[in-house]
Coordinates of C-alpha atoms and ligand atoms in Angstrom, one line a residue:
M406 CA -43.2 89.7 33.7
S407 CA -46.0 87.6 32.4
D408 CA -46.6 83.9 32.0
C409 CA -48.3 84.5 28.6
P410 CA -46.5 83.1 25.6
T411 CA -44.5 85.8 23.8
D412 CA -44.1 86.3 20.1
E413 CA -40.4 86.5 20.5
P414 CA -39.1 84.7 17.4
L415 CA -37.3 81.3 18.0
K416 CA -33.5 81.7 17.7
P417 CA -32.3 78.8 15.7
L418 CA -29.2 77.2 17.1
T419 CA -27.1 74.8 15.0
I420 CA -23.7 73.3 15.8
R421 CA -21.0 72.5 13.3
M422 CA -18.0 70.6 14.7
R423 CA -15.4 71.4 12.0
D424 CA -15.2 74.1 9.3
S425 CA -15.0 71.3 6.7
D426 CA -18.3 69.7 7.8
N427 CA -21.2 69.9 5.4
V428 CA -23.8 69.2 8.0
A429 CA -24.6 70.7 11.4
I430 CA -26.9 69.5 14.2
V431 CA -29.9 71.4 15.5
A432 CA -29.5 72.4 19.1
N433 CA -33.0 73.9 19.9
D434 CA -35.2 72.0 22.3
G435 CA -37.9 70.3 20.2
G436 CA -36.0 70.9 17.0
L437 CA -36.8 73.4 14.3
P438 CA -39.8 73.6 12.0
A439 CA -39.6 73.5 8.2
G440 CA -39.3 77.1 6.8
T441 CA -37.0 78.2 9.7
A442 CA -34.4 80.6 8.4
L443 CA -30.9 79.9 9.8
P444 CA -28.5 82.9 10.5
S445 CA -26.7 82.0 7.3
G446 CA -30.0 82.7 5.4
M447 CA -30.5 79.1 4.5
V448 CA -34.1 77.9 5.0
L449 CA -35.0 74.5 6.4
R450 CA -36.8 72.3 3.8
D451 CA -37.9 69.8 6.5
K452 CA -38.7 69.8 10.2
V453 CA -35.4 68.8 11.9
P454 CA -35.6 67.2 15.4
Q455 CA -33.2 68.3 18.1
G456 CA -29.8 66.7 17.8
H457 CA -30.4 65.8 14.1
K458 CA -28.4 66.9 11.1
V459 CA -29.2 69.5 8.5
A460 CA -27.5 69.6 5.1
L461 CA -25.6 72.9 4.8
V462 CA -25.0 72.5 1.1
D463 CA -26.4 70.4 -1.7
L464 CA -25.2 66.9 -1.1
P465 CA -25.0 64.9 -4.4
A466 CA -25.8 61.2 -4.4
G467 CA -22.7 59.2 -3.5
G468 CA -21.1 62.3 -1.9
A469 CA -19.5 62.2 1.6
V470 CA -21.5 63.6 4.5
L471 CA -18.8 65.2 6.7
R472 CA -19.1 65.6 10.5
Y473 CA -16.1 65.9 12.8
G474 CA -14.2 66.5 9.5
I475 CA -14.6 62.9 8.4
P476 CA -17.1 61.0 6.2
I477 CA -19.7 59.6 8.6
G478 CA -21.7 58.3 5.6
Y479 CA -22.4 58.7 1.9
A480 CA -25.7 60.2 0.5
I481 CA -27.8 57.5 -1.1
S482 CA -29.6 60.1 -3.2
D483 CA -29.3 63.8 -3.8
I484 CA -29.9 65.7 -0.6
P485 CA -30.7 69.4 -1.1
A486 CA -29.3 72.1 1.3
G487 CA -31.7 72.6 4.2
S488 CA -32.8 69.0 4.3
W489 CA -33.0 66.8 7.4
V490 CA -30.1 64.3 6.9
H491 CA -31.4 61.2 8.7
E492 CA -29.9 57.7 8.8
R493 CA -32.1 56.3 6.0
L494 CA -30.5 58.8 3.6
L495 CA -26.9 57.5 4.3
S496 CA -24.9 54.5 3.6
M497 CA -22.2 53.6 6.2
P498 CA -18.5 53.7 5.4
E499 CA -16.5 50.4 5.7
A500 CA -14.4 50.1 8.8
R501 CA -10.8 51.3 8.4
E502 CA -8.5 48.4 7.6
L503 CA -6.1 47.6 10.5
D504 CA -2.9 47.9 8.4
A505 CA -0.9 51.0 7.3
L506 CA -2.2 52.9 10.3
P507 CA -0.1 55.9 11.7
M508 CA 1.7 54.4 14.6
A509 CA 2.8 56.7 17.5
T510 CA 3.1 59.6 15.1
T511 CA 1.4 62.4 17.0
R512 CA 3.3 64.4 19.6
G513 CA 0.6 66.0 21.7
Q514 CA 0.8 69.4 23.2
A515 CA 3.1 69.4 26.3
W516 CA 0.8 70.8 29.0
P517 CA 2.4 71.9 32.3
P518 CA 1.7 69.5 35.2
L519 CA -1.2 70.3 37.4
E520 CA -0.1 70.4 41.0
G521 CA -1.6 71.0 44.4
Y522 CA -4.9 69.1 43.9
T523 CA -5.8 66.5 46.6
F524 CA -8.6 64.4 47.9
E525 CA -9.3 62.5 51.1
G526 CA -8.9 58.8 50.4
Y527 CA -8.3 55.4 52.0
R528 CA -4.7 54.4 51.5
N529 CA -4.3 50.6 51.0
A530 CA -1.4 48.3 51.9
D531 CA -0.6 47.8 48.2
G532 CA -0.2 51.6 47.7
S533 CA -3.6 52.0 45.9
V534 CA -6.2 54.4 47.3
G535 CA -9.9 53.8 47.8
T536 CA -12.6 56.5 47.4
R537 CA -15.0 54.4 49.5
N538 CA -14.5 51.9 52.3
I539 CA -16.5 48.8 51.3
L540 CA -16.5 45.2 52.4
A541 CA -16.8 43.2 49.2
I542 CA -17.7 39.5 49.4
T543 CA -16.3 37.5 46.5
Q544 CA -18.1 34.5 45.1
T545 CA -16.7 31.7 43.1
V546 CA -20.0 30.8 41.5
Q547 CA -23.5 32.0 40.9
C548 CA -24.9 29.1 43.0
V549 CA -24.0 30.8 46.2
A550 CA -25.6 34.2 45.3
G551 CA -28.9 33.7 47.2
V552 CA -27.2 32.6 50.4
T553 CA -24.6 35.4 50.2
E554 CA -27.3 38.0 49.6
F555 CA -29.3 36.7 52.6
A556 CA -26.1 37.0 54.8
V557 CA -25.4 40.5 53.3
Q558 CA -28.8 41.8 54.3
R559 CA -28.2 40.5 57.9
I560 CA -24.7 42.0 58.0
K561 CA -26.2 45.4 56.9
Q562 CA -28.9 45.3 59.6
E563 CA -27.0 43.7 62.5
L564 CA -23.3 44.4 62.0
L565 CA -22.8 47.5 59.9
P566 CA -24.2 49.9 62.5
R567 CA -21.4 48.9 64.8
Y568 CA -18.7 49.9 62.1
P569 CA -19.5 53.5 61.2
N570 CA -16.4 54.0 59.1
V571 CA -17.4 51.2 56.7
D572 CA -19.6 52.6 53.9
D573 CA -21.3 49.4 52.6
V574 CA -21.2 45.6 52.3
V575 CA -21.4 44.4 48.7
A576 CA -21.8 40.9 47.3
L577 CA -19.9 40.6 44.1
E578 CA -22.6 38.5 42.4
H579 CA -22.0 37.2 38.9
G580 CA -23.2 34.5 36.5
Y581 CA -19.9 32.6 36.1
G582 CA -18.1 29.8 37.9
C583 CA -19.6 26.6 36.7
G584 CA -21.4 25.3 33.5
V585 CA -18.6 26.9 31.5
A586 CA -15.7 25.8 29.4
I587 CA -13.2 26.9 32.0
D588 CA -10.1 25.7 30.1
A589 CA -11.0 27.5 26.9
P590 CA -8.4 30.1 26.1
D591 CA -10.8 33.0 26.4
A592 CA -12.0 31.8 29.9
I593 CA -9.0 33.8 31.2
I594 CA -11.1 37.0 30.7
P595 CA -13.9 36.3 33.1
I596 CA -11.6 34.6 35.6
R597 CA -9.1 37.4 35.8
T598 CA -12.0 39.9 35.8
L599 CA -13.3 38.3 39.0
R600 CA -9.9 38.1 40.6
N601 CA -9.1 41.7 39.9
L602 CA -12.6 42.8 40.9
S603 CA -12.0 41.4 44.4
L604 CA -8.8 43.5 44.6
N605 CA -10.5 46.9 43.7
P606 CA -9.0 49.7 45.8
N607 CA -12.4 50.5 47.3
F608 CA -12.3 47.2 49.1
G609 CA -9.3 47.9 51.3
G610 CA -7.4 44.7 50.4
E611 CA -9.9 42.7 52.5
V612 CA -10.8 39.6 50.5
M613 CA -13.3 37.0 51.7
V614 CA -14.8 34.3 49.4
V615 CA -18.0 32.3 49.5
S616 CA -17.7 29.1 47.5
L617 CA -20.1 26.2 46.9
G618 CA -17.6 23.4 46.9
C619 CA -18.1 21.5 43.7
E620 CA -17.8 24.4 41.2
K621 CA -15.3 24.5 38.3
L622 CA -13.9 27.8 39.5
Q623 CA -12.3 26.6 42.7
P624 CA -11.2 29.4 45.2
E625 CA -7.5 28.5 44.6
R626 CA -8.0 28.9 40.9
L627 CA -9.8 32.2 41.3
L628 CA -7.2 33.6 43.8
P629 CA -4.0 31.6 43.7
P630 CA -1.4 32.1 46.4
G631 CA 0.4 35.4 46.0
S632 CA -2.5 37.1 44.2
I633 CA -3.8 38.8 47.3
P634 CA -1.7 41.5 49.0
V635 CA -0.9 40.7 52.7
V636 CA -3.1 42.9 55.0
D637 CA -1.5 41.8 58.2
E638 CA 0.6 38.9 59.7
R639 CA -2.5 36.9 60.6
S640 CA -4.1 36.9 57.2
S641 CA -0.9 35.9 55.6
T642 CA -0.6 32.7 57.7
Q643 CA -4.3 31.8 57.4
G644 CA -4.3 31.8 53.6
L645 CA -7.5 32.5 51.6
D646 CA -10.5 33.3 53.7
V647 CA -13.2 31.0 52.3
V648 CA -16.7 30.0 53.5
C649 CA -17.5 26.8 51.7
L650 CA -21.3 26.0 51.7
Q651 CA -20.8 22.2 51.1
D652 CA -18.4 22.0 54.0
E653 CA -19.6 19.1 56.3
A654 CA -19.4 21.5 59.3
H655 CA -22.5 23.2 58.0
V656 CA -25.8 21.7 59.3
G657 CA -28.7 23.8 58.0
F658 CA -28.9 27.1 56.2
M659 CA -28.3 29.3 59.3
S660 CA -25.0 27.6 59.8
M661 CA -23.9 28.9 56.4
V662 CA -25.3 32.4 57.0
E663 CA -23.7 32.7 60.5
S664 CA -20.3 31.5 59.1
I665 CA -20.4 34.3 56.5
M666 CA -21.3 36.8 59.1
R667 CA -18.6 35.6 61.5
Q668 CA -15.9 35.9 58.8
A669 CA -17.3 39.3 57.7
Q670 CA -16.8 40.6 61.2
T671 CA -13.0 40.1 61.1
H672 CA -12.8 42.2 57.9
L673 CA -15.3 44.8 59.1
Q674 CA -13.1 45.4 62.2
R675 CA -10.1 46.1 60.1
L676 CA -11.9 48.3 57.6
N677 CA -13.5 50.3 60.4
A678 CA -10.1 51.1 61.8
R679 CA -9.1 53.0 58.6
C680 CA -9.4 56.7 58.2
R681 CA -9.4 59.0 55.2
E682 CA -6.1 60.8 54.6
T683 CA -5.1 63.6 52.2
V684 CA -3.7 62.1 49.0
P685 CA -2.7 63.8 45.7
A686 CA -5.2 63.8 42.9
S687 CA -2.8 61.4 41.1
E688 CA -4.3 58.6 43.1
L689 CA -7.6 58.8 41.2
V690 CA -8.2 55.9 38.8
V691 CA -11.0 57.2 36.6
G692 CA -13.0 55.1 34.1
V693 CA -14.9 57.2 31.5
Q694 CA -17.8 55.7 29.7
C695 CA -21.0 56.8 27.8
G696 CA -24.4 55.1 27.5
G697 CA -27.6 56.1 25.9
S698 CA -25.8 58.5 23.6
D699 CA -27.2 61.2 21.3
A700 CA -25.8 63.6 18.9
F701 CA -25.0 66.0 21.8
S702 CA -22.8 63.5 23.5
G703 CA -20.0 64.3 21.1
V704 CA -20.7 68.1 21.3
T705 CA -21.2 68.8 25.0
A706 CA -20.6 66.1 27.6
N707 CA -17.9 64.0 25.9
P708 CA -15.7 67.1 25.0
A709 CA -16.1 68.3 28.6
V710 CA -15.1 64.9 29.9
G711 CA -12.2 64.9 27.4
F712 CA -11.0 68.3 28.8
C713 CA -11.3 66.9 32.3
T714 CA -9.3 63.8 31.2
D715 CA -6.5 66.1 30.2
L716 CA -6.7 67.8 33.6
L717 CA -6.5 64.5 35.4
V718 CA -3.6 63.3 33.3
R719 CA -1.8 66.6 34.0
A720 CA -2.4 66.0 37.7
G721 CA -0.7 62.6 37.4
A722 CA -3.9 60.5 37.7
S723 CA -4.9 57.4 35.8
V724 CA -7.8 57.6 33.2
M725 CA -9.2 54.7 31.3
F726 CA -11.4 55.0 28.2
S727 CA -12.9 51.9 26.7
E728 CA -15.8 50.6 24.5
T729 CA -14.1 49.0 21.5
T730 CA -17.0 49.1 19.1
E731 CA -17.2 52.9 19.8
V732 CA -13.6 53.6 19.0
R733 CA -13.1 51.2 16.2
D734 CA -13.8 53.8 13.5
G735 CA -11.4 56.2 15.1
I736 CA -8.5 53.8 15.3
A737 CA -6.2 55.9 13.1
Q738 CA -6.5 58.8 15.6
L739 CA -5.7 56.5 18.5
T740 CA -2.8 54.6 17.0
A741 CA -1.3 58.0 16.1
R742 CA -1.7 59.1 19.7
A743 CA 0.0 56.0 21.2
A744 CA 3.2 56.9 23.1
T745 CA 5.1 54.1 21.4
P746 CA 4.7 51.9 18.3
E747 CA 4.3 48.9 20.7
L748 CA 1.3 50.5 22.3
A749 CA -0.2 51.3 18.9
E750 CA 0.3 47.6 18.0
A751 CA -1.4 46.5 21.2
M752 CA -4.4 48.7 20.3
V753 CA -4.5 47.2 16.8
R754 CA -4.4 43.7 18.4
E755 CA -7.4 44.5 20.6
M756 CA -9.4 45.9 17.6
A757 CA -8.5 42.8 15.5
W758 CA -9.5 40.5 18.3
Y759 CA -12.8 42.3 18.6
D760 CA -13.5 42.3 14.9
A761 CA -13.0 38.5 14.9
Y762 CA -15.2 38.1 18.0
L763 CA -18.0 40.0 16.3
Q764 CA -17.5 38.1 13.0
R765 CA -18.0 34.8 14.9
G766 CA -21.5 36.1 15.7
S767 CA -22.1 37.1 12.1
V768 CA -22.2 40.9 12.9
D769 CA -19.9 43.8 12.8
R770 CA -19.4 47.1 14.8
S771 CA -22.7 48.5 13.3
A772 CA -24.6 46.2 15.7
N773 CA -23.6 48.7 18.4
T774 CA -26.1 51.5 17.7
T775 CA -29.5 51.5 19.4
P776 CA -32.9 52.8 18.3
G777 CA -32.4 55.5 21.0
N778 CA -29.1 56.6 19.5
K779 CA -30.8 57.0 16.1
K780 CA -33.7 58.9 17.6
G781 CA -31.1 61.1 19.3
G782 CA -29.6 62.0 15.9
L783 CA -26.8 59.5 15.6
S784 CA -27.0 58.0 12.1
N785 CA -24.6 55.2 12.6
I786 CA -21.6 53.8 14.6
V787 CA -19.1 56.0 12.7
E788 CA -20.8 59.2 13.8
K789 CA -21.3 57.7 17.3
A790 CA -17.6 56.7 17.5
M791 CA -16.4 60.2 16.6
G792 CA -18.4 61.6 19.5
S793 CA -17.4 58.9 21.9
I794 CA -13.6 59.0 21.3
V795 CA -13.6 62.7 22.4
K796 CA -13.8 61.5 26.1
S797 CA -10.2 60.5 25.8
G798 CA -9.0 64.1 25.5
S799 CA -5.7 64.8 23.8
A800 CA -3.1 63.2 26.0
P801 CA -0.8 60.5 24.6
I802 CA -2.0 56.9 25.2
V803 CA 0.5 55.3 27.6
G804 CA -1.2 52.0 28.4
V805 CA -3.4 49.3 26.7
L806 CA -5.3 46.7 28.7
S807 CA -6.9 43.6 27.5
P808 CA -10.4 42.9 29.1
G809 CA -10.2 42.1 32.8
E810 CA -6.5 43.1 33.2
K811 CA -5.4 45.3 36.1
L812 CA -4.2 48.8 35.4
Q813 CA -0.4 49.3 36.1
T814 CA 0.2 52.7 34.5
R815 CA -0.7 56.3 35.4
G816 CA -1.8 58.6 32.6
L817 CA -4.2 57.7 29.8
T818 CA -4.9 54.0 29.1
Y819 CA -7.1 52.3 26.5
A820 CA -8.8 49.5 28.5
A821 CA -10.4 47.3 25.8
T822 CA -14.0 46.4 26.8
P823 CA -17.3 46.0 25.0
A824 CA -19.4 49.1 25.0
S825 CA -22.2 47.5 27.0
D826 CA -22.5 49.8 30.0
F827 CA -22.6 47.0 32.7
I828 CA -19.8 45.0 31.1
C829 CA -17.6 48.1 30.5
G830 CA -18.2 49.2 34.1
T831 CA -17.4 45.8 35.5
L832 CA -14.1 45.6 33.5
Q833 CA -13.1 49.1 34.5
L834 CA -13.7 48.1 38.2
A835 CA -11.5 45.1 37.7
A836 CA -8.8 47.3 36.2
G837 CA -8.9 49.2 39.5
M838 CA -11.2 52.1 38.9
N839 CA -12.0 54.1 42.0
L840 CA -14.2 56.8 40.3
H841 CA -16.5 56.4 37.3
V842 CA -17.7 59.2 34.9
F843 CA -20.6 58.4 32.7
T844 CA -22.2 60.6 30.0
T845 CA -25.7 60.2 28.7
G846 CA -27.9 62.0 26.2
R847 CA -31.0 59.8 26.1
G848 CA -30.7 59.2 29.9
T849 CA -29.9 56.2 32.0
P850 CA -30.1 55.8 35.8
Y851 CA -26.9 53.7 35.7
G852 CA -24.9 53.2 39.0
L853 CA -22.5 50.8 40.6
A854 CA -22.4 49.6 44.2
E855 CA -18.6 49.3 44.1
C856 CA -17.6 52.8 43.1
P857 CA -19.2 56.3 42.8
V858 CA -20.6 57.1 39.3
I859 CA -20.8 60.7 38.3
K860 CA -23.4 61.1 35.5
V861 CA -23.1 63.9 33.0
A862 CA -26.2 64.9 30.9
T863 CA -25.5 66.0 27.3
R864 CA -28.7 68.1 27.1
T865 CA -30.4 70.7 29.4
D866 CA -33.8 69.1 28.7
L867 CA -32.6 65.8 30.2
A868 CA -30.8 67.5 33.1
R869 CA -34.0 69.4 33.9
R870 CA -36.3 66.4 33.7
W871 CA -33.8 64.0 35.5
H872 CA -32.7 66.7 38.0
D873 CA -32.3 64.1 40.8
L874 CA -30.4 61.6 38.7
M875 CA -27.9 63.7 36.7
D876 CA -24.9 65.1 38.6
V877 CA -23.6 67.5 35.9
N878 CA -25.4 69.3 33.1
A879 CA -23.2 69.7 30.0
G880 CA -26.1 71.0 28.0
T881 CA -25.2 74.5 29.0
I882 CA -22.4 74.2 26.4
A883 CA -24.9 73.8 23.5
E884 CA -26.9 76.8 24.8
G885 CA -23.8 79.0 24.9
K886 CA -24.1 79.5 28.7
A887 CA -20.9 77.7 29.6
T888 CA -17.7 76.6 27.8
I889 CA -16.3 73.1 27.4
E890 CA -13.4 74.2 29.7
E891 CA -15.8 75.5 32.4
V892 CA -17.8 72.3 32.5
G893 CA -14.6 70.3 32.4
W894 CA -13.3 72.2 35.5
Q895 CA -16.6 71.8 37.2
L896 CA -16.4 68.1 36.7
F897 CA -12.8 68.0 37.9
H898 CA -13.7 69.7 41.2
L899 CA -16.8 67.5 41.6
M900 CA -14.6 64.4 41.2
L901 CA -12.3 65.5 44.0
D902 CA -15.4 66.2 46.3
V903 CA -17.0 62.8 45.4
A904 CA -13.7 60.9 45.8
S905 CA -13.3 62.5 49.3
G906 CA -16.8 61.4 50.3
R907 CA -17.7 65.1 50.8
K908 CA -20.4 64.7 48.2
K909 CA -22.5 61.8 47.1
T910 CA -23.6 61.2 43.5
W911 CA -27.3 60.9 42.8
A912 CA -26.9 57.1 42.2
E913 CA -25.3 56.8 45.6
H914 CA -28.0 58.9 47.2
W915 CA -30.8 56.7 45.9
K916 CA -28.6 53.5 46.2
L917 CA -29.1 52.8 42.5
H918 CA -26.8 50.2 41.2
N919 CA -26.6 47.8 38.2
A920 CA -25.4 44.2 38.3
L921 CA -21.8 43.3 37.6
V922 CA -21.8 41.6 34.2
L923 CA -18.8 39.5 33.2
F924 CA -17.5 39.5 29.6
N925 CA -17.3 35.8 28.8
P926 CA -16.3 35.2 25.2
A927 CA -15.6 31.5 25.9
P928 CA -18.2 28.8 25.5
V929 CA -20.7 27.7 28.2
T930 CA -21.4 24.0 28.6
Ligands
CA1736 CA1 -21.3 52.2 27.2

């Protein structure tokens, strides 16, 4: 063995998704230089960066550029075979109209159920299961965030060591609650998001609230009677547990802090008495998402996640996929996969609502793609959407949620959310997510304090450089070292380990977490 560079010729690797595609992406680290001969004998006319497309045939001006078997764009001028097909050479197709769609027409393959898989979770009074045992402190308004955070730091230092079964204390900080048009029709979205967030299965049904006093979002409006499951006899008679900072009983800042700490103690005692128990894998509520995507997202990580989605659905679990602007261009595939025409119609309603929302801001779905997406080889939102949608696997869609709603169905659900990583994650938490899977090609250190986040790298180069941030490397698929199925199974087993607390994700290890960000399409005042 020698460390000297060898003269071994570079083996060009290109990936074509469908036989009908007239472009392929270059898989080699660092891309391929002009003059490289591909196995087909075709010679590259340009240098093609990693993840970018090469024309496999002569593409005439106006001709469709096909990837995933569909037109992702039209050539603006003639593109000879062997050329680098970058976004400046393409015009983007119009979004599919939302009428005359195939409604619940696809009958997916009937897979046998997957039985015998379990994890160790915390069973809650309402039947849901937590993967972590966290005290969450709900806030009605941003005004109380500083005081709550001060109290949380003291709880962590002074109280938490006495309750070893409790994993963490988390303040559910947000920017809402006052200075907003709270009676606007769309205000229901941030309000129900906050309500359902405080009921996430990882919080054990313990709800405590810090309120300012004068805010628009009063505690009773946030959590009306009957919205909280009864934890025990005492809490049902005491009503909502609220610390109100403007309460006349408080003299001085420390009185507020101590009041929050005293209330926290009651909840910590109950949480600490809980133990993990063996539960079926069907108790997983998984949210899948991508962020910082590249052209490999739809080739490696997302197909592996999609395979894992099918495994989870076969095991009876709940899986949510989201990100409306990233599925809009694949709407015909999704309405076809809906289990009933009513569900297909619900999906169309969500798309139409989002089209109108974007239009109000004088943009359309094309506002989604980032400079990083383009650098990673994704020419436009159509190409990005085709790669994103793959996360949903092949199961029928049995549920559709509007933003902020709570999940009620097992199986595969479309939970409508913006594609913004933090807003999507927040809405999936509100829906009841107890485990998050996040794929990335460009790389993001994303994490949530409320729920474990398993991050899947689309490329080996990213997995190598970010070895202590990425939990799974799906780049092995592009290198031919692992199959989509193998990485899907690896992810499935890792999910059971992480859900059980046997393994921590890198984001948990480093305590990396992003802010909760509410989706508020209503006006602020
Ligand atoms: Ca995202």
